[in-house]
Amino acid sequence: MSPSIKIYVPRDAAALSVGANRVATALANEAKKRGQAVEIIRNGSRGMLWLEPLVEVETAKGRVAFGPVAPKDVASLFEANFLTGSAHPLNLGLTEEIPFFKNQERLTFARVGVIDPLSVDDYIAHGGFVGLKKAVTMTGAAIVQEVADSGLRGRGGAGFPTGIKWKTVLGAEADQKYIVCNADEGDSGTFADRMLMEGDPYTLIEGMAIAGVAVGATKGFIYLRSEYPHAYQTLLEAIRTARAARWLGPAIGGSSYAFDLEVRLGAGAYICGEETSLLESLEGKRAIVRAKPPLPALKGLFGKPTIVNNVMSLATIPWIMANGAKAYADFGMGRSRGTLPIQLAGNIKQGGLIEKAFGVRLREIIQTYGGGTHSGRSFRAVQVGGPLGAYFPESLLDTPMDYEAMAAKKGLLGHGGMVVFDDTVDLAQQARFAFEFCAKESCGKCTPCRIGATRGVETMDKVIAGDTSKLALIDDLCHLMTDASLCAMGGLTPVPVMSAMTHFPDDFNRAPKRMTPENLAAE
Amino acid sequence: MTVPNGQNNAEWHKKGVGLMSWDDAVASSIVNEYKHLAGATLPILHALQENFGYVDKRAVPLIADALNMSKAEIFGAITFYHDFRHEPAGQTVVKLCRAEACQSMGCESLVTHLKDAHGVEINATTPDGRLTVETVYCLGNCALGPAALINGALVGRVDEEVLDAVCKGQSHDRMAG
Ligand SMILES: Cc1cc2nc3c(=O)[nH]c(=O)nc-3n(C[C@H](O)[C@H](O)[C@H](O)COP(=O)(O)O)c2cc1C
Ligand code: SF4
Ligand code: FES
C-alpha cells in the first residue's frame, strides 16, 4: 500500500453548511476503494468561504488547495491523481499563495485552518502555550503592562484599551475574581469569534488562562450564543482535552497557578452581548442591563472583580505574550494598533475572514478581496460594524478601517463585520429594520429605547407609505435615543437609521406607488 | 441523561424531535442535576427544553424551589429569552436567519415562499405538528447566506428547493451537513 497522505477537510460550521462532511465521507470511501492510505484531518477553515468545502492535500511543496469540492467531484479528483497536487479544474494551487489568503496579516488567526483544532500536540507544534509559559514567570503587573504596551483595544465593539481594564481588576482586592469571555457574537455579519473557537480553541483557552494569571483569577466562563452548536461542541471537547493535558486545572502548565473554565450557553437574546446584561444572564437572571458604575472590573460576576473581554481580544493575548508588545503595536494606524479580523459577508462574491492591520480601506476589502457582489449587480451599500453600524455608500469607501476614522464619518468598526448590499436594497426598509430589531431586542430598562424603537417602526411605516413629513419625527426620535439611552443598544440604533437617511435620501422620498397617475390608471 | 453537556451535534438543537411529553418527575430530576451550578437557571432551562422540546409552565415552581428564587424571577427569566418555547415544537425545527447579511441574499423572499407555496407561517408550528419555523438573527454563516439551522444542522445558501423538501417532510442531502 502507498504511504498515507494527509488530506484536510474543514470541520468549521460554514464549511459543513455547504457539505464538508459529505465530502470527507466521499473522500474516505473513494480512498478505501482504491486502496490508497489517507489521513483525513478535520481542520478549521482558512476563511475563504466561497471556496468551501476547501480540501487541501499535503505535498512536498506545501498544502495544495482544491475547491469548492462537491461529493460528485471526488472520483475525478482521484482519477486526476490529486493526492500529488496535480492539475484538476478545482486545483487552486498552494493554499498560502492564493492572493486572498497571502495578502493578509494573520496573527490572531495564524493557526486557524492550519492545525487540527483539537490536537494539543499540533497546537504546541505551532507555537501554542509559549505565551502562557512566559506569563507564569512574570508578575501580574508586568503582564498587564505588556498588554497595555501592545495597544490592544477590545474587539467586542467599544474599543476600550484592554490593558487598562486588566489593571483595574489587578488592583482590586477580592477573595475571588473572574475572567469572562464574551462569545455572544450577536452582530449579524460577524463570525470571527465562531471561526476561532471552532478552528483554534486552545488559543482562547490560553488567552483566558494568561488573563487569570495576570489578575489573580482562578475561574473563567465562556458565554457562548446558543446559535453556535458546533462551536459549543468544540469548546467542550477542547476544555476536556486541555484539562487532561494539565493546561487547565490546579497547576496549569506545571506552574503554581490554578485556572479552570466553564462554557455557558446564552438563549437567543442580542442584548446579552452587552457586558452587564451578560453578567446578569450568567447569574441566572433576566438579562437587564446594569447601570455603570460600578464597573464590572470592580463589581462584576456575582459582585466580584471581573474581566469581560471579547473572544478576539483574549485570543490575541497569546500572540502578544509570545512575540512581544512592540511586534504587535508595529501593525496598525493611529490609535488602532495591531490587526483586525474583518468579516466580509452579505451579497459578496468572495466572502470570508480577512485579518489585516488596521488602516486598510473599505474599498480594498470589498473590491480586491470580495470581487464585487454575489449577484453580479452593482454595489449600493455596506453596513459596517453589525446591526448598530452605519450604512456607507460608494463615496465613503475610501475610509480606512480605524476606530477614529470610522467615527469621523459617523460610523463604527464594531466587531469588524461588513455586510454588502447590491442595488436592489431599499435603505428605508433597512432603517425600519434597525428600529424593529431594537424593539425586539431591547432589555426594556429605559423608555427611549423601549418605546422609542417601537415608535420608530411605526413612523418608518408611514414614511415608507409616502408620508415624508414624518422624517423630521425620525430625526427627533434618533436624537432622543442617542442622548437618553442607558446603553449602546438604544444609543446606537440611530446610527444605521441616520446613515441610511443621510446617504440614501432617495429611498426615503418615494411617492407611494399607489398615488402615481400611472398606477391609479392601472388600478 | 447527559444534556446539555456531552450531547452530540446531531441531537443538539433538535429540541422537538420525537421528544417525551412533559413529566414533572423527569423535570425534577433534570433540575436536580444542574442546580448545583453557579447561576443555574439557564443550564436548567436549556436541559428541560432539550428533553421536552419546550419549557412547561409547571417548571416554574420546580426551579424556583430548587434555586431558592421567587417564582416571579424564574417566570421572568423564561419569558426574557427568545430561545425558550412555551409549547411543544414540531418534529422538524427550522431556525431561519433573517438578519442583515441574509437579508442581502434574499431571506425575506424565502419567508414569502414558505407562506405562499406551503402555507407555512414563520414563528409558528404547523397544525399537524410536523414543522416549526422560527426567526433567528445570525447563525455566523453570513458569507454563505441565506442560512438556516435545520434540526441542528447548519445549511448555507438556503433556497426554495431545500425549503420545499423540508415542508414536504422529505430529506435533502444539503440538510445533512
Ligand atoms: C447591545 C450590545 C451588544 C453587544 N454585543 C457584544 C457581543 O456580541 N460580543 C462582544 O464581545 N461584545 C459585545 N458588546 C460589547 C460589550 O458590552 C463589551 O464592551 C465587550 O464585551 C468588552 O470586551 P472587549 O473590551 O474585549 O471588547 C455589546 C455591546 C452592546 C451595547
Ligand atoms: S438602551 Fe435599551 S437595551 Fe440598553 S438598557 Fe436601555 S432599554 Fe436596555
Ligand atoms: S446574518 Fe444570517 S447568518 Fe449571519
PDB file of N, CA and C in Angstrom, chain B residues 43-89:
ATOM      1  N   PRO B  43     -28.716  26.918  32.374  1.00  0.00           N
ATOM      2  CA  PRO B  43     -28.422  25.496  32.121  1.00  0.00           C
ATOM      3  C   PRO B  43     -29.634  24.593  32.366  1.00  0.00           C
ATOM      4  N   ILE B  44     -30.418  24.891  33.399  1.00  0.00           N
ATOM      5  CA  ILE B  44     -31.609  24.077  33.677  1.00  0.00           C
ATOM      6  C   ILE B  44     -32.642  24.239  32.567  1.00  0.00           C
ATOM      7  N   LEU B  45     -32.888  25.485  32.172  1.00  0.00           N
ATOM      8  CA  LEU B  45     -33.897  25.717  31.137  1.00  0.00           C
ATOM      9  C   LEU B  45     -33.494  25.065  29.811  1.00  0.00           C
ATOM     10  N   HIS B  46     -32.209  25.166  29.474  1.00  0.00           N
ATOM     11  CA  HIS B  46     -31.746  24.505  28.245  1.00  0.00           C
ATOM     12  C   HIS B  46     -31.944  22.997  28.339  1.00  0.00           C
ATOM     13  N   ALA B  47     -31.617  22.421  29.486  1.00  0.00           N
ATOM     14  CA  ALA B  47     -31.738  20.970  29.635  1.00  0.00           C
ATOM     15  C   ALA B  47     -33.201  20.539  29.557  1.00  0.00           C
ATOM     16  N   LEU B  48     -34.091  21.322  30.141  1.00  0.00           N
ATOM     17  CA  LEU B  48     -35.516  20.981  30.067  1.00  0.00           C
ATOM     18  C   LEU B  48     -36.002  21.042  28.623  1.00  0.00           C
ATOM     19  N   GLN B  49     -35.620  22.108  27.929  1.00  0.00           N
ATOM     20  CA  GLN B  49     -36.078  22.242  26.543  1.00  0.00           C
ATOM     21  C   GLN B  49     -35.482  21.145  25.669  1.00  0.00           C
ATOM     22  N   GLU B  50     -34.244  20.768  25.984  1.00  0.00           N
ATOM     23  CA  GLU B  50     -33.584  19.685  25.257  1.00  0.00           C
ATOM     24  C   GLU B  50     -34.399  18.396  25.377  1.00  0.00           C
ATOM     25  N   ASN B  51     -34.926  18.184  26.556  1.00  0.00           N
ATOM     26  CA  ASN B  51     -35.618  16.933  26.817  1.00  0.00           C
ATOM     27  C   ASN B  51     -37.065  16.935  26.346  1.00  0.00           C
ATOM     28  N   PHE B  52     -37.752  18.057  26.525  1.00  0.00           N
ATOM     29  CA  PHE B  52     -39.192  18.092  26.226  1.00  0.00           C
ATOM     30  C   PHE B  52     -39.528  18.923  24.989  1.00  0.00           C
ATOM     31  N   GLY B  53     -38.549  19.651  24.461  1.00  0.00           N
ATOM     32  CA  GLY B  53     -38.829  20.487  23.295  1.00  0.00           C
ATOM     33  C   GLY B  53     -39.389  21.849  23.663  1.00  0.00           C
ATOM     34  N   TYR B  54     -39.694  22.055  24.923  1.00  0.00           N
ATOM     35  CA  TYR B  54     -40.202  23.347  25.394  1.00  0.00           C
ATOM     36  C   TYR B  54     -40.085  23.373  26.913  1.00  0.00           C
ATOM     37  N   VAL B  55     -40.422  24.503  27.496  1.00  0.00           N
ATOM     38  CA  VAL B  55     -40.407  24.607  28.952  1.00  0.00           C
ATOM     39  C   VAL B  55     -41.839  24.843  29.425  1.00  0.00           C
ATOM     40  N   ASP B  56     -42.409  23.821  30.026  1.00  0.00           N
ATOM     41  CA  ASP B  56     -43.786  23.928  30.509  1.00  0.00           C
ATOM     42  C   ASP B  56     -43.856  24.873  31.701  1.00  0.00           C
ATOM     43  N   LYS B  57     -45.026  25.530  31.866  1.00  0.00           N
ATOM     44  CA  LYS B  57     -45.101  26.472  32.989  1.00  0.00           C
ATOM     45  C   LYS B  57     -45.019  25.765  34.335  1.00  0.00           C
ATOM     46  N   ARG B  58     -45.244  24.458  34.329  1.00  0.00           N
ATOM     47  CA  ARG B  58     -45.098  23.708  35.585  1.00  0.00           C
ATOM     48  C   ARG B  58     -43.643  23.650  36.058  1.00  0.00           C
ATOM     49  N   ALA B  59     -42.720  24.056  35.162  1.00  0.00           N
ATOM     50  CA  ALA B  59     -41.312  24.077  35.574  1.00  0.00           C
ATOM     51  C   ALA B  59     -41.034  25.205  36.563  1.00  0.00           C
ATOM     52  N   VAL B  60     -41.862  26.239  36.505  1.00  0.00           N
ATOM     53  CA  VAL B  60     -41.559  27.445  37.294  1.00  0.00           C
ATOM     54  C   VAL B  60     -41.408  27.156  38.789  1.00  0.00           C
ATOM     55  N   PRO B  61     -42.416  26.541  39.437  1.00  0.00           N
ATOM     56  CA  PRO B  61     -42.235  26.273  40.880  1.00  0.00           C
ATOM     57  C   PRO B  61     -41.099  25.296  41.171  1.00  0.00           C
ATOM     58  N   LEU B  62     -40.891  24.322  40.263  1.00  0.00           N
ATOM     59  CA  LEU B  62     -39.811  23.347  40.472  1.00  0.00           C
ATOM     60  C   LEU B  62     -38.458  24.055  40.551  1.00  0.00           C
ATOM     61  N   ILE B  63     -38.213  24.950  39.582  1.00  0.00           N
ATOM     62  CA  ILE B  63     -36.922  25.631  39.523  1.00  0.00           C
ATOM     63  C   ILE B  63     -36.810  26.633  40.674  1.00  0.00           C
ATOM     64  N   ALA B  64     -37.893  27.358  40.920  1.00  0.00           N
ATOM     65  CA  ALA B  64     -37.871  28.367  41.984  1.00  0.00           C
ATOM     66  C   ALA B  64     -37.500  27.708  43.314  1.00  0.00           C
ATOM     67  N   ASP B  65     -38.128  26.574  43.583  1.00  0.00           N
ATOM     68  CA  ASP B  65     -37.841  25.827  44.809  1.00  0.00           C
ATOM     69  C   ASP B  65     -36.379  25.413  44.897  1.00  0.00           C
ATOM     70  N   ALA B  66     -35.904  24.819  43.797  1.00  0.00           N
ATOM     71  CA  ALA B  66     -34.547  24.257  43.802  1.00  0.00           C
ATOM     72  C   ALA B  66     -33.495  25.346  43.937  1.00  0.00           C
ATOM     73  N   LEU B  67     -33.737  26.505  43.343  1.00  0.00           N
ATOM     74  CA  LEU B  67     -32.709  27.553  43.342  1.00  0.00           C
ATOM     75  C   LEU B  67     -32.950  28.607  44.421  1.00  0.00           C
ATOM     76  N   ASN B  68     -34.043  28.407  45.184  1.00  0.00           N
ATOM     77  CA  ASN B  68     -34.339  29.373  46.218  1.00  0.00           C
ATOM     78  C   ASN B  68     -34.550  30.773  45.629  1.00  0.00           C
ATOM     79  N   MET B  69     -35.219  30.815  44.498  1.00  0.00           N
ATOM     80  CA  MET B  69     -35.571  32.093  43.896  1.00  0.00           C
ATOM     81  C   MET B  69     -37.093  32.186  43.870  1.00  0.00           C
ATOM     82  N   SER B  70     -37.608  33.388  43.611  1.00  0.00           N
ATOM     83  CA  SER B  70     -39.067  33.520  43.574  1.00  0.00           C
ATOM     84  C   SER B  70     -39.594  33.009  42.232  1.00  0.00           C
ATOM     85  N   LYS B  71     -40.886  32.618  42.251  1.00  0.00           N
ATOM     86  CA  LYS B  71     -41.495  32.156  41.005  1.00  0.00           C
ATOM     87  C   LYS B  71     -41.493  33.273  39.974  1.00  0.00           C
ATOM     88  N   ALA B  72     -41.665  34.505  40.438  1.00  0.00           N
ATOM     89  CA  ALA B  72     -41.671  35.646  39.507  1.00  0.00           C
ATOM     90  C   ALA B  72     -40.320  35.772  38.807  1.00  0.00           C
ATOM     91  N   GLU B  73     -39.248  35.549  39.560  1.00  0.00           N
ATOM     92  CA  GLU B  73     -37.914  35.645  38.946  1.00  0.00           C
ATOM     93  C   GLU B  73     -37.724  34.582  37.865  1.00  0.00           C
ATOM     94  N   ILE B  74     -38.146  33.366  38.153  1.00  0.00           N
ATOM     95  CA  ILE B  74     -37.971  32.283  37.183  1.00  0.00           C
ATOM     96  C   ILE B  74     -38.856  32.515  35.961  1.00  0.00           C
ATOM     97  N   PHE B  75     -40.105  32.876  36.216  1.00  0.00           N
ATOM     98  CA  PHE B  75     -41.012  33.162  35.107  1.00  0.00           C
ATOM     99  C   PHE B  75     -40.439  34.293  34.251  1.00  0.00           C
ATOM    100  N   GLY B  76     -39.923  35.303  34.928  1.00  0.00           N
ATOM    101  CA  GLY B  76     -39.321  36.444  34.228  1.00  0.00           C
ATOM    102  C   GLY B  76     -38.155  36.015  33.360  1.00  0.00           C
ATOM    103  N   ALA B  77     -37.350  35.114  33.875  1.00  0.00           N
ATOM    104  CA  ALA B  77     -36.188  34.654  33.106  1.00  0.00           C
ATOM    105  C   ALA B  77     -36.649  33.864  31.878  1.00  0.00           C
ATOM    106  N   ILE B  78     -37.614  32.958  32.072  1.00  0.00           N
ATOM    107  CA  ILE B  78     -38.071  32.132  30.941  1.00  0.00           C
ATOM    108  C   ILE B  78     -38.605  33.014  29.820  1.00  0.00           C
ATOM    109  N   THR B  79     -39.380  34.025  30.183  1.00  0.00           N
ATOM    110  CA  THR B  79     -40.007  34.847  29.152  1.00  0.00           C
ATOM    111  C   THR B  79     -39.033  35.854  28.535  1.00  0.00           C
ATOM    112  N   PHE B  80     -37.933  36.134  29.219  1.00  0.00           N
ATOM    113  CA  PHE B  80     -36.980  37.123  28.683  1.00  0.00           C
ATOM    114  C   PHE B  80     -36.251  36.595  27.447  1.00  0.00           C
ATOM    115  N   TYR B  81     -35.924  35.313  27.467  1.00  0.00           N
ATOM    116  CA  TYR B  81     -35.063  34.759  26.420  1.00  0.00           C
ATOM    117  C   TYR B  81     -35.876  34.163  25.281  1.00  0.00           C
ATOM    118  N   HIS B  82     -35.519  34.549  24.041  1.00  0.00           N
ATOM    119  CA  HIS B  82     -36.279  34.089  22.876  1.00  0.00           C
ATOM    120  C   HIS B  82     -36.200  32.577  22.677  1.00  0.00           C
ATOM    121  N   ASP B  83     -35.109  31.947  23.138  1.00  0.00           N
ATOM    122  CA  ASP B  83     -34.921  30.514  22.866  1.00  0.00           C
ATOM    123  C   ASP B  83     -36.013  29.627  23.466  1.00  0.00           C
ATOM    124  N   PHE B  84     -36.502  30.004  24.642  1.00  0.00           N
ATOM    125  CA  PHE B  84     -37.342  29.045  25.367  1.00  0.00           C
ATOM    126  C   PHE B  84     -38.778  29.069  24.865  1.00  0.00           C
ATOM    127  N   ARG B  85     -39.227  27.894  24.429  1.00  0.00           N
ATOM    128  CA  ARG B  85     -40.588  27.775  23.925  1.00  0.00           C
ATOM    129  C   ARG B  85     -41.536  27.510  25.076  1.00  0.00           C
ATOM    130  N   HIS B  86     -42.773  27.953  24.887  1.00  0.00           N
ATOM    131  CA  HIS B  86     -43.782  27.741  25.919  1.00  0.00           C
ATOM    132  C   HIS B  86     -44.718  26.602  25.549  1.00  0.00           C
ATOM    133  N   GLU B  87     -44.563  26.092  24.344  1.00  0.00           N
ATOM    134  CA  GLU B  87     -45.347  24.918  23.956  1.00  0.00           C
ATOM    135  C   GLU B  87     -44.492  24.024  23.065  1.00  0.00           C
ATOM    136  N   PRO B  88     -44.879  22.755  22.927  1.00  0.00           N
ATOM    137  CA  PRO B  88     -44.040  21.812  22.175  1.00  0.00           C
ATOM    138  C   PRO B  88     -43.796  22.270  20.738  1.00  0.00           C
ATOM    139  N   ALA B  89     -42.634  21.908  20.209  1.00  0.00           N
ATOM    140  CA  ALA B  89     -42.285  22.277  18.840  1.00  0.00           C
ATOM    141  C   ALA B  89     -42.673  21.166  17.884  1.00  0.00           C
TER     142      ALA B  89
END
